[in-house]
mmCIF file of C-alpha atoms in Angstrom:
data_model
loop_
_atom_site.group_PDB
_atom_site.id
_atom_site.type_symbol
_atom_site.label_atom_id
_atom_site.label_comp_id
_atom_site.label_asym_id
_atom_site.label_seq_id
_atom_site.Cartn_x
_atom_site.Cartn_y
_atom_site.Cartn_z
ATOM 1 C CA UNK Z 1 -1.329 22.076 93.067
ATOM 2 C CA UNK Z 2 -4.488 19.857 93.094
ATOM 3 C CA UNK Z 3 -6.323 22.736 90.922
ATOM 4 C CA UNK Z 4 -3.501 22.640 88.605
ATOM 5 C CA UNK Z 5 -3.396 18.876 87.911
ATOM 6 C CA UNK Z 6 -7.023 19.134 87.112
ATOM 7 C CA UNK Z 7 -6.851 21.783 84.814
ATOM 8 C CA UNK Z 8 -4.072 19.804 82.846
ATOM 9 C CA UNK Z 9 -6.027 16.759 82.893
ATOM 10 C CA UNK Z 10 -9.232 18.496 81.351
ATOM 11 C CA UNK Z 11 -7.089 20.198 78.614
ATOM 12 C CA UNK Z 12 -5.534 16.883 77.565
ATOM 13 C CA UNK Z 13 -9.021 15.121 77.605
ATOM 14 C CA UNK Z 14 -10.541 17.909 75.337
ATOM 15 C CA UNK Z 15 -7.446 18.190 72.707
ATOM 16 C CA UNK Z 16 -8.055 14.514 71.085
ATOM 17 C CA UNK Z 17 -11.577 15.396 70.795
ATOM 18 C CA UNK Z 18 -11.048 18.448 68.966
ATOM 19 C CA UNK Z 19 -8.163 16.976 66.705
ATOM 20 C CA UNK Z 20 -10.695 13.965 65.943
ATOM 21 C CA UNK Z 21 -13.703 16.428 65.077
ATOM 22 C CA UNK Z 22 -11.648 18.503 62.610
ATOM 23 C CA UNK Z 23 -10.365 15.347 60.917
ATOM 24 C CA UNK Z 24 -14.084 14.181 60.462
ATOM 25 C CA UNK Z 25 -14.984 17.715 59.310
ATOM 26 C CA UNK Z 26 -12.206 17.284 56.698
ATOM 27 C CA UNK Z 27 -13.671 13.885 55.303
ATOM 28 C CA UNK Z 28 -17.097 15.219 55.706
ATOM 29 C CA UNK Z 29 -16.597 18.101 53.320
ATOM 30 C CA UNK Z 30 -18.929 18.091 50.767
ATOM 31 C CA UNK Z 31 -18.495 21.867 49.311
ATOM 32 C CA UNK Z 32 -18.091 22.900 45.582
ATOM 33 C CA UNK Z 33 -14.858 21.707 43.820
ATOM 34 C CA UNK Z 34 -13.446 24.624 42.361
ATOM 35 C CA UNK Z 35 -10.587 24.397 39.712
ATOM 36 C CA UNK Z 36 -9.090 27.086 36.760
ATOM 37 C CA UNK Z 37 -9.462 26.188 33.098
ATOM 38 C CA UNK Z 38 -9.186 27.602 29.641
ATOM 39 C CA UNK Z 39 -11.025 27.480 26.449
ATOM 40 C CA UNK Z 40 -9.927 24.970 23.455
ATOM 41 C CA UNK Z 41 -10.993 23.282 20.786
ATOM 42 C CA UNK Z 42 -9.291 19.596 20.866
ATOM 43 C CA UNK Z 43 -11.857 18.047 18.325
ATOM 44 C CA UNK Z 44 -12.244 21.156 16.254
ATOM 45 C CA UNK Z 45 -8.193 22.206 15.709
ATOM 46 C CA UNK Z 46 -6.472 21.581 12.693
ATOM 47 C CA UNK Z 47 -2.515 22.239 12.058
ATOM 48 C CA UNK Z 48 -2.050 22.180 8.150
ATOM 49 C CA UNK Z 49 1.074 21.389 6.942
ATOM 50 C CA UNK Z 50 0.594 20.554 3.132
ATOM 51 C CA UNK Z 51 1.792 17.664 1.000
ATOM 52 C CA UNK Z 52 5.410 17.619 0.971
ATOM 53 C CA UNK Z 53 5.221 16.085 -2.570
ATOM 54 C CA UNK Z 54 3.862 19.337 -3.550
ATOM 55 C CA UNK Z 55 6.753 21.564 -3.007
ATOM 56 C CA UNK Z 56 8.639 22.728 0.117
ATOM 57 C CA UNK Z 57 8.167 26.746 -0.615
ATOM 58 C CA UNK Z 58 4.995 28.888 -0.518
ATOM 59 C CA UNK Z 59 4.655 30.804 -3.642
ATOM 60 C CA UNK Z 60 1.176 32.044 -2.748
ATOM 61 C CA UNK Z 61 -0.486 32.424 0.636
ATOM 62 C CA UNK Z 62 -4.220 33.209 0.759
ATOM 63 C CA UNK Z 63 -4.997 33.643 4.435
ATOM 64 C CA UNK Z 64 -4.417 36.101 7.080
ATOM 65 C CA UNK Z 65 -4.598 35.847 10.947
ATOM 66 C CA UNK Z 66 -7.930 35.959 11.892
ATOM 67 C CA UNK Z 67 -9.411 35.220 8.781
ATOM 68 C CA UNK Z 68 -12.440 32.829 8.520
ATOM 69 C CA UNK Z 69 -12.061 29.983 6.074
ATOM 70 C CA UNK Z 70 -14.270 27.422 4.479
ATOM 71 C CA UNK Z 71 -13.731 23.737 4.404
ATOM 72 C CA UNK Z 72 -11.814 23.052 1.170
ATOM 73 C CA UNK Z 73 -10.688 26.389 0.569
ATOM 74 C CA UNK Z 74 -7.333 26.905 -0.872
ATOM 75 C CA UNK Z 75 -5.212 28.278 1.686
ATOM 76 C CA UNK Z 76 -1.759 28.090 0.366
ATOM 77 C CA UNK Z 77 -0.135 27.414 -3.298
ATOM 78 C CA UNK Z 78 3.265 25.377 -3.192
ATOM 79 C CA UNK Z 79 6.250 25.882 -5.402
ATOM 80 C CA UNK Z 80 5.232 22.427 -7.464
ATOM 81 C CA UNK Z 81 2.143 24.002 -8.558
ATOM 82 C CA UNK Z 82 3.127 25.821 -12.110
ATOM 83 C CA UNK Z 83 5.071 22.452 -13.286
ATOM 84 C CA UNK Z 84 2.067 20.359 -12.230
ATOM 85 C CA UNK Z 85 -0.581 22.866 -13.887
ATOM 86 C CA UNK Z 86 1.295 22.594 -17.042
ATOM 87 C CA UNK Z 87 1.439 18.750 -17.112
ATOM 88 C CA UNK Z 88 -2.285 18.562 -16.304
ATOM 89 C CA UNK Z 89 -2.983 20.709 -19.219
ATOM 90 C CA UNK Z 90 -1.002 18.523 -21.501
ATOM 91 C CA UNK Z 91 -2.609 15.451 -20.485
ATOM 92 C CA UNK Z 92 -5.923 16.832 -20.760
ATOM 93 C CA UNK Z 93 -4.895 17.934 -24.197
ATOM 94 C CA UNK Z 94 -3.998 14.422 -25.306
ATOM 95 C CA UNK Z 95 -6.960 13.054 -23.885
ATOM 96 C CA UNK Z 96 -9.048 15.482 -25.878
ATOM 97 C CA UNK Z 97 -7.190 14.918 -29.045
ATOM 98 C CA UNK Z 98 -7.418 10.881 -28.503
ATOM 99 C CA UNK Z 99 -11.310 11.260 -28.002
ATOM 100 C CA UNK Z 100 -11.376 13.515 -31.059
ATOM 101 C CA UNK Z 101 -9.689 10.608 -33.080
ATOM 102 C CA UNK Z 102 -12.274 8.012 -31.933
ATOM 103 C CA UNK Z 103 -15.215 10.356 -32.778
ATOM 104 C CA UNK Z 104 -14.064 11.697 -36.004
ATOM 105 C CA UNK Z 105 -12.434 8.675 -37.727
ATOM 106 C CA UNK Z 106 -12.862 5.432 -35.629
ATOM 107 C CA UNK Z 107 -16.561 5.962 -35.583
ATOM 108 C CA UNK Z 108 -16.972 8.261 -38.050
ATOM 109 C CA UNK Z 109 -14.810 8.015 -41.486
ATOM 110 C CA UNK Z 110 -14.040 4.197 -40.758
ATOM 111 C CA UNK Z 111 -17.513 3.102 -40.321
ATOM 112 C CA UNK Z 112 -18.626 4.968 -43.256
ATOM 113 C CA UNK Z 113 -15.799 3.366 -45.297
ATOM 114 C CA UNK Z 114 -16.881 -0.072 -43.994
ATOM 115 C CA UNK Z 115 -20.636 0.767 -44.920
ATOM 116 C CA UNK Z 116 -19.519 1.705 -48.554
ATOM 117 C CA UNK Z 117 -17.563 -1.527 -48.873
ATOM 118 C CA UNK Z 118 -20.753 -3.531 -47.996
ATOM 119 C CA UNK Z 119 -22.683 -1.790 -50.263
ATOM 120 C CA UNK Z 120 -20.229 -2.170 -53.016
ATOM 121 C CA UNK Z 121 -20.085 -6.127 -52.098
ATOM 122 C CA UNK Z 122 -23.980 -6.293 -52.151
ATOM 123 C CA UNK Z 123 -23.852 -4.378 -55.468
ATOM 124 C CA UNK Z 124 -21.141 -6.496 -56.840
ATOM 125 C CA UNK Z 125 -23.114 -10.004 -55.851
ATOM 126 C CA UNK Z 126 -26.155 -8.608 -57.673
ATOM 127 C CA UNK Z 127 -24.032 -7.673 -60.620
ATOM 128 C CA UNK Z 128 -22.271 -11.266 -60.619
ATOM 129 C CA UNK Z 129 -25.787 -12.760 -60.606
ATOM 130 C CA UNK Z 130 -26.951 -10.894 -63.814
ATOM 131 C CA UNK Z 131 -23.684 -11.626 -65.504
ATOM 132 C CA UNK Z 132 -23.939 -15.354 -64.762
ATOM 133 C CA UNK Z 133 -27.407 -15.328 -66.161
ATOM 134 C CA UNK Z 134 -26.297 -13.548 -69.338
ATOM 135 C CA UNK Z 135 -23.462 -16.123 -69.798
ATOM 136 C CA UNK Z 136 -25.631 -18.903 -69.644
ATOM 137 C CA UNK Z 137 -27.815 -17.388 -72.489
ATOM 138 C CA UNK Z 138 -24.860 -16.075 -74.607
ATOM 139 C CA UNK Z 139 -23.253 -18.198 -77.369
ATOM 140 C CA UNK Z 140 -19.611 -17.809 -76.117
ATOM 141 C CA UNK Z 141 -17.326 -20.901 -75.904
ATOM 142 C CA UNK Z 142 -17.590 -22.813 -72.847
ATOM 143 C CA UNK Z 143 -14.053 -21.863 -71.801
ATOM 144 C CA UNK Z 144 -14.611 -18.156 -72.244
ATOM 145 C CA UNK Z 145 -17.595 -18.512 -70.127
ATOM 146 C CA UNK Z 146 -15.593 -20.295 -67.413
ATOM 147 C CA UNK Z 147 -13.106 -17.971 -67.502
ATOM 148 C CA UNK Z 148 -15.409 -15.003 -66.976
ATOM 149 C CA UNK Z 149 -17.018 -16.763 -64.053
ATOM 150 C CA UNK Z 150 -13.558 -17.489 -62.452
ATOM 151 C CA UNK Z 151 -12.649 -13.782 -62.736
ATOM 152 C CA UNK Z 152 -16.072 -12.300 -61.296
ATOM 153 C CA UNK Z 153 -15.731 -15.048 -58.518
ATOM 154 C CA UNK Z 154 -12.274 -13.835 -57.680
ATOM 155 C CA UNK Z 155 -13.480 -10.072 -57.599
ATOM 156 C CA UNK Z 156 -16.184 -10.919 -55.472
ATOM 157 C CA UNK Z 157 -13.310 -12.928 -53.185
ATOM 158 C CA UNK Z 158 -11.194 -9.675 -53.059
ATOM 159 C CA UNK Z 159 -13.939 -7.431 -51.990
ATOM 160 C CA UNK Z 160 -15.258 -9.742 -49.370
ATOM 161 C CA UNK Z 161 -11.586 -9.913 -48.041
ATOM 162 C CA UNK Z 162 -11.311 -6.206 -48.238
ATOM 163 C CA UNK Z 163 -14.468 -5.544 -46.240
ATOM 164 C CA UNK Z 164 -13.484 -8.411 -43.619
ATOM 165 C CA UNK Z 165 -9.830 -6.673 -43.532
ATOM 166 C CA UNK Z 166 -11.513 -3.280 -42.553
ATOM 167 C CA UNK Z 167 -13.796 -4.782 -40.306
ATOM 168 C CA UNK Z 168 -10.974 -6.475 -38.283
ATOM 169 C CA UNK Z 169 -8.530 -3.546 -38.177
ATOM 170 C CA UNK Z 170 -11.572 -1.400 -36.900
ATOM 171 C CA UNK Z 171 -12.034 -3.644 -34.329
ATOM 172 C CA UNK Z 172 -8.529 -3.872 -33.276
ATOM 173 C CA UNK Z 173 -8.039 -0.259 -33.414
ATOM 174 C CA UNK Z 174 -10.939 0.139 -31.112
ATOM 175 C CA UNK Z 175 -9.632 -2.199 -28.664
ATOM 176 C CA UNK Z 176 -6.295 -0.401 -28.689
ATOM 177 C CA UNK Z 177 -8.072 2.910 -28.208
ATOM 178 C CA UNK Z 178 -9.994 1.644 -25.120
ATOM 179 C CA UNK Z 179 -6.339 0.800 -23.702
ATOM 180 C CA UNK Z 180 -5.277 4.375 -24.705
ATOM 181 C CA UNK Z 181 -8.097 5.829 -23.265
ATOM 182 C CA UNK Z 182 -7.492 4.180 -20.048
ATOM 183 C CA UNK Z 183 -3.808 5.217 -20.023
ATOM 184 C CA UNK Z 184 -4.712 8.449 -20.999
ATOM 185 C CA UNK Z 185 -7.200 9.105 -18.344
ATOM 186 C CA UNK Z 186 -5.093 7.295 -15.742
ATOM 187 C CA UNK Z 187 -2.356 10.177 -16.846
ATOM 188 C CA UNK Z 188 -4.741 13.004 -16.309
ATOM 189 C CA UNK Z 189 -5.497 11.687 -12.673
ATOM 190 C CA UNK Z 190 -2.001 11.457 -11.890
ATOM 191 C CA UNK Z 191 -1.569 14.981 -13.090
ATOM 192 C CA UNK Z 192 -4.443 16.365 -11.367
ATOM 193 C CA UNK Z 193 -3.170 14.527 -8.146
ATOM 194 C CA UNK Z 194 -0.101 16.034 -8.354
ATOM 195 C CA UNK Z 195 -1.255 19.415 -9.014
ATOM 196 C CA UNK Z 196 -3.702 19.143 -5.927
ATOM 197 C CA UNK Z 197 -0.947 18.104 -3.796
ATOM 198 C CA UNK Z 198 0.645 21.585 -4.436
ATOM 199 C CA UNK Z 199 -2.721 23.067 -3.261
ATOM 200 C CA UNK Z 200 -3.223 23.159 0.439
ATOM 201 C CA UNK Z 201 -6.808 23.512 1.580
ATOM 202 C CA UNK Z 202 -8.466 23.835 4.738
ATOM 203 C CA UNK Z 203 -9.980 20.688 6.371
ATOM 204 C CA UNK Z 204 -12.526 22.345 8.332
ATOM 205 C CA UNK Z 205 -14.602 25.710 8.553
ATOM 206 C CA UNK Z 206 -13.013 27.775 11.073
ATOM 207 C CA UNK Z 207 -10.641 30.692 11.676
ATOM 208 C CA UNK Z 208 -7.095 31.085 11.266
ATOM 209 C CA UNK Z 209 -5.483 31.311 14.611
ATOM 210 C CA UNK Z 210 -1.744 31.350 13.699
ATOM 211 C CA UNK Z 211 0.308 31.300 10.686
ATOM 212 C CA UNK Z 212 3.722 29.563 10.932
ATOM 213 C CA UNK Z 213 4.960 30.090 7.501
ATOM 214 C CA UNK Z 214 4.773 32.874 5.183
ATOM 215 C CA UNK Z 215 4.760 33.598 1.324
ATOM 216 C CA UNK Z 216 8.233 32.906 -0.330
ATOM 217 C CA UNK Z 217 9.264 30.744 2.689
ATOM 218 C CA UNK Z 218 10.219 27.220 3.413
ATOM 219 C CA UNK Z 219 7.226 25.358 5.049
ATOM 220 C CA UNK Z 220 8.124 25.441 8.768
ATOM 221 C CA UNK Z 221 8.342 22.227 10.548
ATOM 222 C CA UNK Z 222 5.500 23.442 12.621
ATOM 223 C CA UNK Z 223 3.440 23.650 9.416
ATOM 224 C CA UNK Z 224 1.455 26.480 7.712
ATOM 225 C CA UNK Z 225 -1.216 27.520 9.724
ATOM 226 C CA UNK Z 226 -3.498 26.616 12.590
ATOM 227 C CA UNK Z 227 -7.399 26.421 11.883
ATOM 228 C CA UNK Z 228 -9.853 26.332 14.779
ATOM 229 C CA UNK Z 229 -13.631 25.488 14.702
ATOM 230 C CA UNK Z 230 -14.986 28.126 17.252
ATOM 231 C CA UNK Z 231 -18.181 26.328 17.086
ATOM 232 C CA UNK Z 232 -16.480 23.252 19.135
ATOM 233 C CA UNK Z 233 -15.064 25.323 21.722
ATOM 234 C CA UNK Z 234 -14.830 23.480 25.058
ATOM 235 C CA UNK Z 235 -13.685 24.297 28.694
ATOM 236 C CA UNK Z 236 -10.695 22.189 29.728
ATOM 237 C CA UNK Z 237 -10.244 22.232 33.207
ATOM 238 C CA UNK Z 238 -7.516 20.436 35.287
ATOM 239 C CA UNK Z 239 -8.388 18.894 38.481
ATOM 240 C CA UNK Z 240 -6.424 17.332 41.207
ATOM 241 C CA UNK Z 241 -6.453 13.657 41.006
ATOM 242 C CA UNK Z 242 -7.499 13.203 44.660
ATOM 243 C CA UNK Z 243 -10.990 14.442 43.258
ATOM 244 C CA UNK Z 244 -11.680 12.396 40.656
ATOM 245 C CA UNK Z 245 -14.247 10.232 42.377
ATOM 246 C CA UNK Z 246 -16.261 13.583 42.187
ATOM 247 C CA UNK Z 247 -16.023 13.445 38.338
ATOM 248 C CA UNK Z 248 -17.954 11.701 36.025
ATOM 249 C CA UNK Z 249 -19.523 12.437 32.367
ATOM 250 C CA UNK Z 250 -22.959 14.272 32.740
ATOM 251 C CA UNK Z 251 -21.926 16.122 35.963
ATOM 252 C CA UNK Z 252 -23.119 19.639 36.447
ATOM 253 C CA UNK Z 253 -20.657 22.777 36.399
ATOM 254 C CA UNK Z 254 -20.531 26.548 36.442
ATOM 255 C CA UNK Z 255 -18.147 28.441 34.460
ATOM 256 C CA UNK Z 256 -17.210 32.055 34.660
ATOM 257 C CA UNK Z 257 -14.677 33.722 32.277
ATOM 258 C CA UNK Z 258 -12.040 35.962 33.391
ATOM 259 C CA UNK Z 259 -13.088 39.476 33.373
ATOM 260 C CA UNK Z 260 -17.029 38.575 33.241
ATOM 261 C CA UNK Z 261 -19.486 38.160 35.978
ATOM 262 C CA UNK Z 262 -21.573 36.042 33.774
ATOM 263 C CA UNK Z 263 -22.261 32.560 35.015
ATOM 264 C CA UNK Z 264 -22.706 29.723 32.514
ATOM 265 C CA UNK Z 265 -24.337 26.620 32.959
ATOM 266 C CA UNK Z 266 -22.209 23.492 31.727
ATOM 267 C CA UNK Z 267 -21.686 19.931 31.797
ATOM 268 C CA UNK Z 268 -18.860 17.341 32.005
ATOM 269 C CA UNK Z 269 -18.429 15.718 28.562
ATOM 270 C CA UNK Z 270 -15.274 13.740 29.265
ATOM 271 C CA UNK Z 271 -13.036 12.927 31.997
ATOM 272 C CA UNK Z 272 -9.400 11.952 30.720
ATOM 273 C CA UNK Z 273 -8.549 8.214 31.463
ATOM 274 C CA UNK Z 274 -4.952 9.271 32.443
ATOM 275 C CA UNK Z 275 -3.289 11.358 35.119
ATOM 276 C CA UNK Z 276 -0.661 13.895 33.816
ATOM 277 C CA UNK Z 277 1.985 15.717 35.797
ATOM 278 C CA UNK Z 278 2.442 19.333 35.715
ATOM 279 C CA UNK Z 279 4.379 22.026 37.916
ATOM 280 C CA UNK Z 280 2.128 24.050 40.418
ATOM 281 C CA UNK Z 281 3.446 27.385 41.490
ATOM 282 C CA UNK Z 282 2.876 27.770 45.516
ATOM 283 C CA UNK Z 283 1.448 31.073 46.439
ATOM 284 C CA UNK Z 284 4.572 32.501 47.872
ATOM 285 C CA UNK Z 285 5.826 32.296 44.179
ATOM 286 C CA UNK Z 286 9.051 31.061 45.275
ATOM 287 C CA UNK Z 287 8.395 27.504 44.932
ATOM 288 C CA UNK Z 288 6.678 24.802 42.970
ATOM 289 C CA UNK Z 289 5.558 21.365 43.424
ATOM 290 C CA UNK Z 290 4.389 18.757 41.087
ATOM 291 C CA UNK Z 291 0.840 18.352 40.774
ATOM 292 C CA UNK Z 292 -0.961 15.018 39.192
ATOM 293 C CA UNK Z 293 -4.131 16.428 37.600
ATOM 294 C CA UNK Z 294 -7.006 14.776 35.577
ATOM 295 C CA UNK Z 295 -7.887 16.802 32.715
ATOM 296 C CA UNK Z 296 -11.783 17.428 32.378
ATOM 297 C CA UNK Z 297 -13.710 18.904 29.058
ATOM 298 C CA UNK Z 298 -16.835 20.632 29.439
ATOM 299 C CA UNK Z 299 -19.353 21.720 27.324
ATOM 300 C CA UNK Z 300 -21.788 24.592 27.705
ATOM 301 C CA UNK Z 301 -25.225 23.729 28.014
ATOM 302 C CA UNK Z 302 -25.720 26.712 25.560
ATOM 303 C CA UNK Z 303 -22.874 26.395 23.224
ATOM 304 C CA UNK Z 304 -23.856 29.528 21.268
ATOM 305 C CA UNK Z 305 -23.161 31.324 24.330
ATOM 306 C CA UNK Z 306 -19.624 30.379 24.433
ATOM 307 C CA UNK Z 307 -17.099 33.524 23.951
ATOM 308 C CA UNK Z 308 -15.141 32.774 20.969
ATOM 309 C CA UNK Z 309 -11.800 33.180 22.286
ATOM 310 C CA UNK Z 310 -9.304 30.388 22.407
ATOM 311 C CA UNK Z 311 -7.089 29.876 25.406
ATOM 312 C CA UNK Z 312 -9.404 32.212 27.817
ATOM 313 C CA UNK Z 313 -8.810 31.722 31.101
ATOM 314 C CA UNK Z 314 -12.050 30.357 33.359
ATOM 315 C CA UNK Z 315 -13.228 29.327 36.834
ATOM 316 C CA UNK Z 316 -14.886 26.044 36.956
ATOM 317 C CA UNK Z 317 -17.188 25.125 39.930
ATOM 318 C CA UNK Z 318 -18.051 21.339 39.921
ATOM 319 C CA UNK Z 319 -21.568 21.081 41.696
#
């Protein structure tokens, strides 16, 4: 009996010691943190919807799945394009006609006419001087001389008035031309803008990874297509919020892609400032629990080595 009592006491003494040791091991653990992730390009992804004022139906789709596109390349033509194109051509024709009138009439024929009027007036002034001298030497009665001088003066005044009227009219017409030119150029700009709204362009260099709307269809609420700049691919990993203290921009990681043994070195470029909730499936596969995770963005030290595949599964080891 005494022997059994001693064994029981010894067991009770050792048990708390082992439990304490186990707890301390858990808090002291500083092994690598491992998380699953996937490839994505959050800063290099564009969902192209098109301007609704350009039309709601695609009359021409110029892209295919997997096609590479350049920035500002036209990927689709919307239903308003034919009408907008005709309107632009008409506006451009009106502008060209207006400029032609300015060049051939306002600053051409009209200026020449004014120059002729000025020359005629100058000649008339010199002729009047000669006539005045001849009258002074002639033996005509004074009243005749006075009448001839009055008629000559009236003729000169008419020519002066005609010249001033031509100059004033040209000045007013040139001012009106500037107004018409501004209005015509504005009409061309508006027509060009309307036509541009019916042309859907890629906002970046990238690859078409998904097409939501096809030729002849109305534009889907999801848009027309999704384009991704593969040079901006990153690894996104969801890490349990319990380990957020171990995460910081600049931290080093190792990344392996599913199906490949190659290990890539990387650096944490961003740690999300918010915690998101997601469903995590338990190992038994029959139940799931809520997980609170922080998203971590990782950039490979050699970005050119990133496999150009969107959504590829990865294994991230935080060093």
